[in-house]
C-alpha positions as CSV (number, residue, x, y, z in Angstrom):
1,X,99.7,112.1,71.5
2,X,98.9,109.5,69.0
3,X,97.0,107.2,71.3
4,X,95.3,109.9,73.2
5,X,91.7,108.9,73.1
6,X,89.2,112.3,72.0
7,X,86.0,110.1,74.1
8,X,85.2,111.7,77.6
9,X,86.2,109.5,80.0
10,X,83.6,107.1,81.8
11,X,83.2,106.7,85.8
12,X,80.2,104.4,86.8
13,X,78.9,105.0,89.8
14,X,75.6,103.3,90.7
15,X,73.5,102.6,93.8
16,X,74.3,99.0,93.9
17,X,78.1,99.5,93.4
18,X,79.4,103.1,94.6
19,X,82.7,102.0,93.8
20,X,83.5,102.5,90.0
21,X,87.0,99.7,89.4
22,X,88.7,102.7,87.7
23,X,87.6,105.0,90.3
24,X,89.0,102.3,93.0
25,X,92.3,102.1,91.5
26,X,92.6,105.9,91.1
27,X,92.0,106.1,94.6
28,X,94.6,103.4,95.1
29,X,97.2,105.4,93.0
30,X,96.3,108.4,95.4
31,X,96.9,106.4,98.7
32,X,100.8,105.2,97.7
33,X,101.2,109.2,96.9
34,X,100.3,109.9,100.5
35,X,103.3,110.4,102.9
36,X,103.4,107.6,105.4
37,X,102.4,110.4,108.2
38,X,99.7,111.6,106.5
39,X,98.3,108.1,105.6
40,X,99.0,106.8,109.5
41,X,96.9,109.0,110.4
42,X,94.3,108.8,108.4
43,X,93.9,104.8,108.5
44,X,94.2,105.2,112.7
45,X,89.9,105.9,113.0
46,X,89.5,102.8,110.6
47,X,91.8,100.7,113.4
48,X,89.7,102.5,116.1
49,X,86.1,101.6,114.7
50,X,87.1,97.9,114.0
51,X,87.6,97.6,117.6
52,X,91.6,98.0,117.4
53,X,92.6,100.8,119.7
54,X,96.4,100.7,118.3
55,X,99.1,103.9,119.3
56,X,99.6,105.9,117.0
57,X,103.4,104.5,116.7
58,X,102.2,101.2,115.7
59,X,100.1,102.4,113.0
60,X,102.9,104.3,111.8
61,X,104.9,101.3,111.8
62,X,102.4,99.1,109.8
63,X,101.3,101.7,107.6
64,X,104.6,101.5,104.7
65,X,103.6,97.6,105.0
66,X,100.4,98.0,103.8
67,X,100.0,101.1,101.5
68,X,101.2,98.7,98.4
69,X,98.4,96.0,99.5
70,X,95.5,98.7,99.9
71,X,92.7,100.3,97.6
72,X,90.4,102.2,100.1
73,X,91.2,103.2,103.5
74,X,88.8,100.9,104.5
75,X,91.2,97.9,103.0
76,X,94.1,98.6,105.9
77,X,91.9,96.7,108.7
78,X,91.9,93.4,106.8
79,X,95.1,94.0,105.5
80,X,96.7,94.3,108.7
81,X,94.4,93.2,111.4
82,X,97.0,90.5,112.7
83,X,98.9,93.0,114.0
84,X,96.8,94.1,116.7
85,X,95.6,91.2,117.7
86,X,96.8,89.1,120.6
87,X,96.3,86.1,119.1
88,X,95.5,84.9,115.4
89,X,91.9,84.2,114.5
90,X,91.6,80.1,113.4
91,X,93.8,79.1,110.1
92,X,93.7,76.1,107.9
93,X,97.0,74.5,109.1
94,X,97.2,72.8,105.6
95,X,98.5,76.8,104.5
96,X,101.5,75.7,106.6
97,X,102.9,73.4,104.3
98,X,105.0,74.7,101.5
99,X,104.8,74.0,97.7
100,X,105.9,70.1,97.4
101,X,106.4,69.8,100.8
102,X,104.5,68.0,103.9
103,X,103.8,68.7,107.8
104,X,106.7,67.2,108.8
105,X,109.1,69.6,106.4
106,X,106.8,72.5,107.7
107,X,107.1,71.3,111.2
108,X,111.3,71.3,110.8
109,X,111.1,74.9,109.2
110,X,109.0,76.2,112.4
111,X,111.3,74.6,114.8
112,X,114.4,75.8,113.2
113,X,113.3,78.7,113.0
114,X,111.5,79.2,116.7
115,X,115.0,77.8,117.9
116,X,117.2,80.7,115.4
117,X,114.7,83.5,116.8
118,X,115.2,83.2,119.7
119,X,118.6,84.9,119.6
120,X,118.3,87.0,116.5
121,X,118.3,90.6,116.6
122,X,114.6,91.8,115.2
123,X,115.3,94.3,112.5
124,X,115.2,93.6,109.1
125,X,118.5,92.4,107.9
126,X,119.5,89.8,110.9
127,X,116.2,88.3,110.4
128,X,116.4,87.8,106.4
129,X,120.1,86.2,107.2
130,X,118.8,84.3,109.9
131,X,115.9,83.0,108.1
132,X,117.9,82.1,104.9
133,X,120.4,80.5,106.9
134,X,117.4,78.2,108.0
135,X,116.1,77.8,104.5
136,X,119.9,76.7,103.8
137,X,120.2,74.3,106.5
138,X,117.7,72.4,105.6
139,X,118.4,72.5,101.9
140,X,115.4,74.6,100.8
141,X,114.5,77.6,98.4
142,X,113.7,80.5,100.4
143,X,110.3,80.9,99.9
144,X,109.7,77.3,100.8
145,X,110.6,77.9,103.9
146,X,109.0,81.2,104.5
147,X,106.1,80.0,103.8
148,X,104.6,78.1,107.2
149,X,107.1,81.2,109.1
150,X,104.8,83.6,107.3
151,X,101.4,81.6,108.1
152,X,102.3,80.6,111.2
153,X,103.2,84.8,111.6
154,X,100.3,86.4,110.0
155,X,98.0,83.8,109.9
156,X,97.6,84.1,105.8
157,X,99.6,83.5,103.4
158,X,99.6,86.6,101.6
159,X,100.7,89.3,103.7
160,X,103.0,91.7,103.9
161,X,107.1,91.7,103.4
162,X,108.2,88.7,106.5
163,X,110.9,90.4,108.0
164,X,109.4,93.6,108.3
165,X,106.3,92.6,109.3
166,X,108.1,90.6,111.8
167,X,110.4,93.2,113.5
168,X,106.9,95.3,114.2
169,X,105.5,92.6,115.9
170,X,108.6,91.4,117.9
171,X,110.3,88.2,119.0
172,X,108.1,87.2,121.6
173,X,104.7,87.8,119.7
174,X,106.4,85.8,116.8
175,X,107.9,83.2,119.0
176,X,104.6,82.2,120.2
177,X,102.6,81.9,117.4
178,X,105.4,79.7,116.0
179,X,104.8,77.5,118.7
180,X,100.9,77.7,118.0
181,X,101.6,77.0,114.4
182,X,103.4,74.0,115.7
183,X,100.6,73.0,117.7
184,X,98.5,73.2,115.0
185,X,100.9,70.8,112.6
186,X,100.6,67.8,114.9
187,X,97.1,66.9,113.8
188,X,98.2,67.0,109.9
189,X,101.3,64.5,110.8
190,X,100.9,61.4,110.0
191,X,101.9,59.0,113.1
């Protein structure tokens, strides 16, 4: 009780900015309290009027990936919008290339991995051995070579936990942006 503070607290709230920071983050607070359920369906007429018509399963199914990454409800369209897309909207294919690394190391990673994908289960734990038997292969630090799998993935390089977000989206939707990531490489090697 010693640093309890007698002063009222302070919210501002003003035309220009509705959104108070402290008021944001209590909001935020308020969202990881929700039950998954709850928050699914809440997030699903945000997905709807951003032109995303997802089921209701797959909402459910992003929704525990994003609720950490998310301040308003608003948020979980950008925070998740690869998901429901068929394909990735344009990326910088320099964000392929891991910390002290180069297109050709990130161009080994995707093939190693497109080729060990291709028979791994999708669920969450034969996918993290999978992919750190790749990082180990080629004598890299895991998140060296998750990096241009996560780009090449979610098209950003901050998103959600990898293998998670990759069992919801599958091996097929994976496999082939992999092989567009690839694509994408050849123009940043130098012949």
């Amino acid at each position: 009780m010693e640093n309890v503070n007698r002063s009222n607290a302070v919210v501002n709230f003003t035309e220009e900015d509705p959104f108070d920071p402290k008021a944001v983050s209590l909001n935020a607070e308020h969202i990881r309290a929700l039950p998954v359920e709850e928050l699914s369906r809440s997030l699903q007429p945000f997905f709807e009027q951003a032109g995303f018509h997802p089921a209701p399963e797959k909402v459910l199914a992003v929704t525990p990936l994003i609720r950490e990454r998310i301040k308003l409800l608003r948020d979980a369209v950008s925070a998740s919008d690869f998901f429901f897309v068929s394909e990735l909207a344009p990326y910088d294919a320099a964000d392929l290339i891991p910390q002290k690394g180069d297109a050709a190391l990130a161009r080994r990673v995707l093939e190693h991995a497109e080729r060990v994908l291709a028979t791994t289960a999708f669920d969450h734990d034969s996918l993290d051995q999978a992919l750190r038997g790749v990082a180990s292969q080629l004598g890299l630090k895991a998140g060296q070579a998750f990096q241009p799998i996560r780009v090449a993935v979610c098209g950003r390089k901050n998103a959600p936990p990898l293998f998670e977000t990759m069992a919801v989206l599958g091996r097929e939707v994976c496999l082939a942006r992999i092989r567009q990531a690839e694509a994408g490489l050849e123009s940043l090697l130098v012949k």
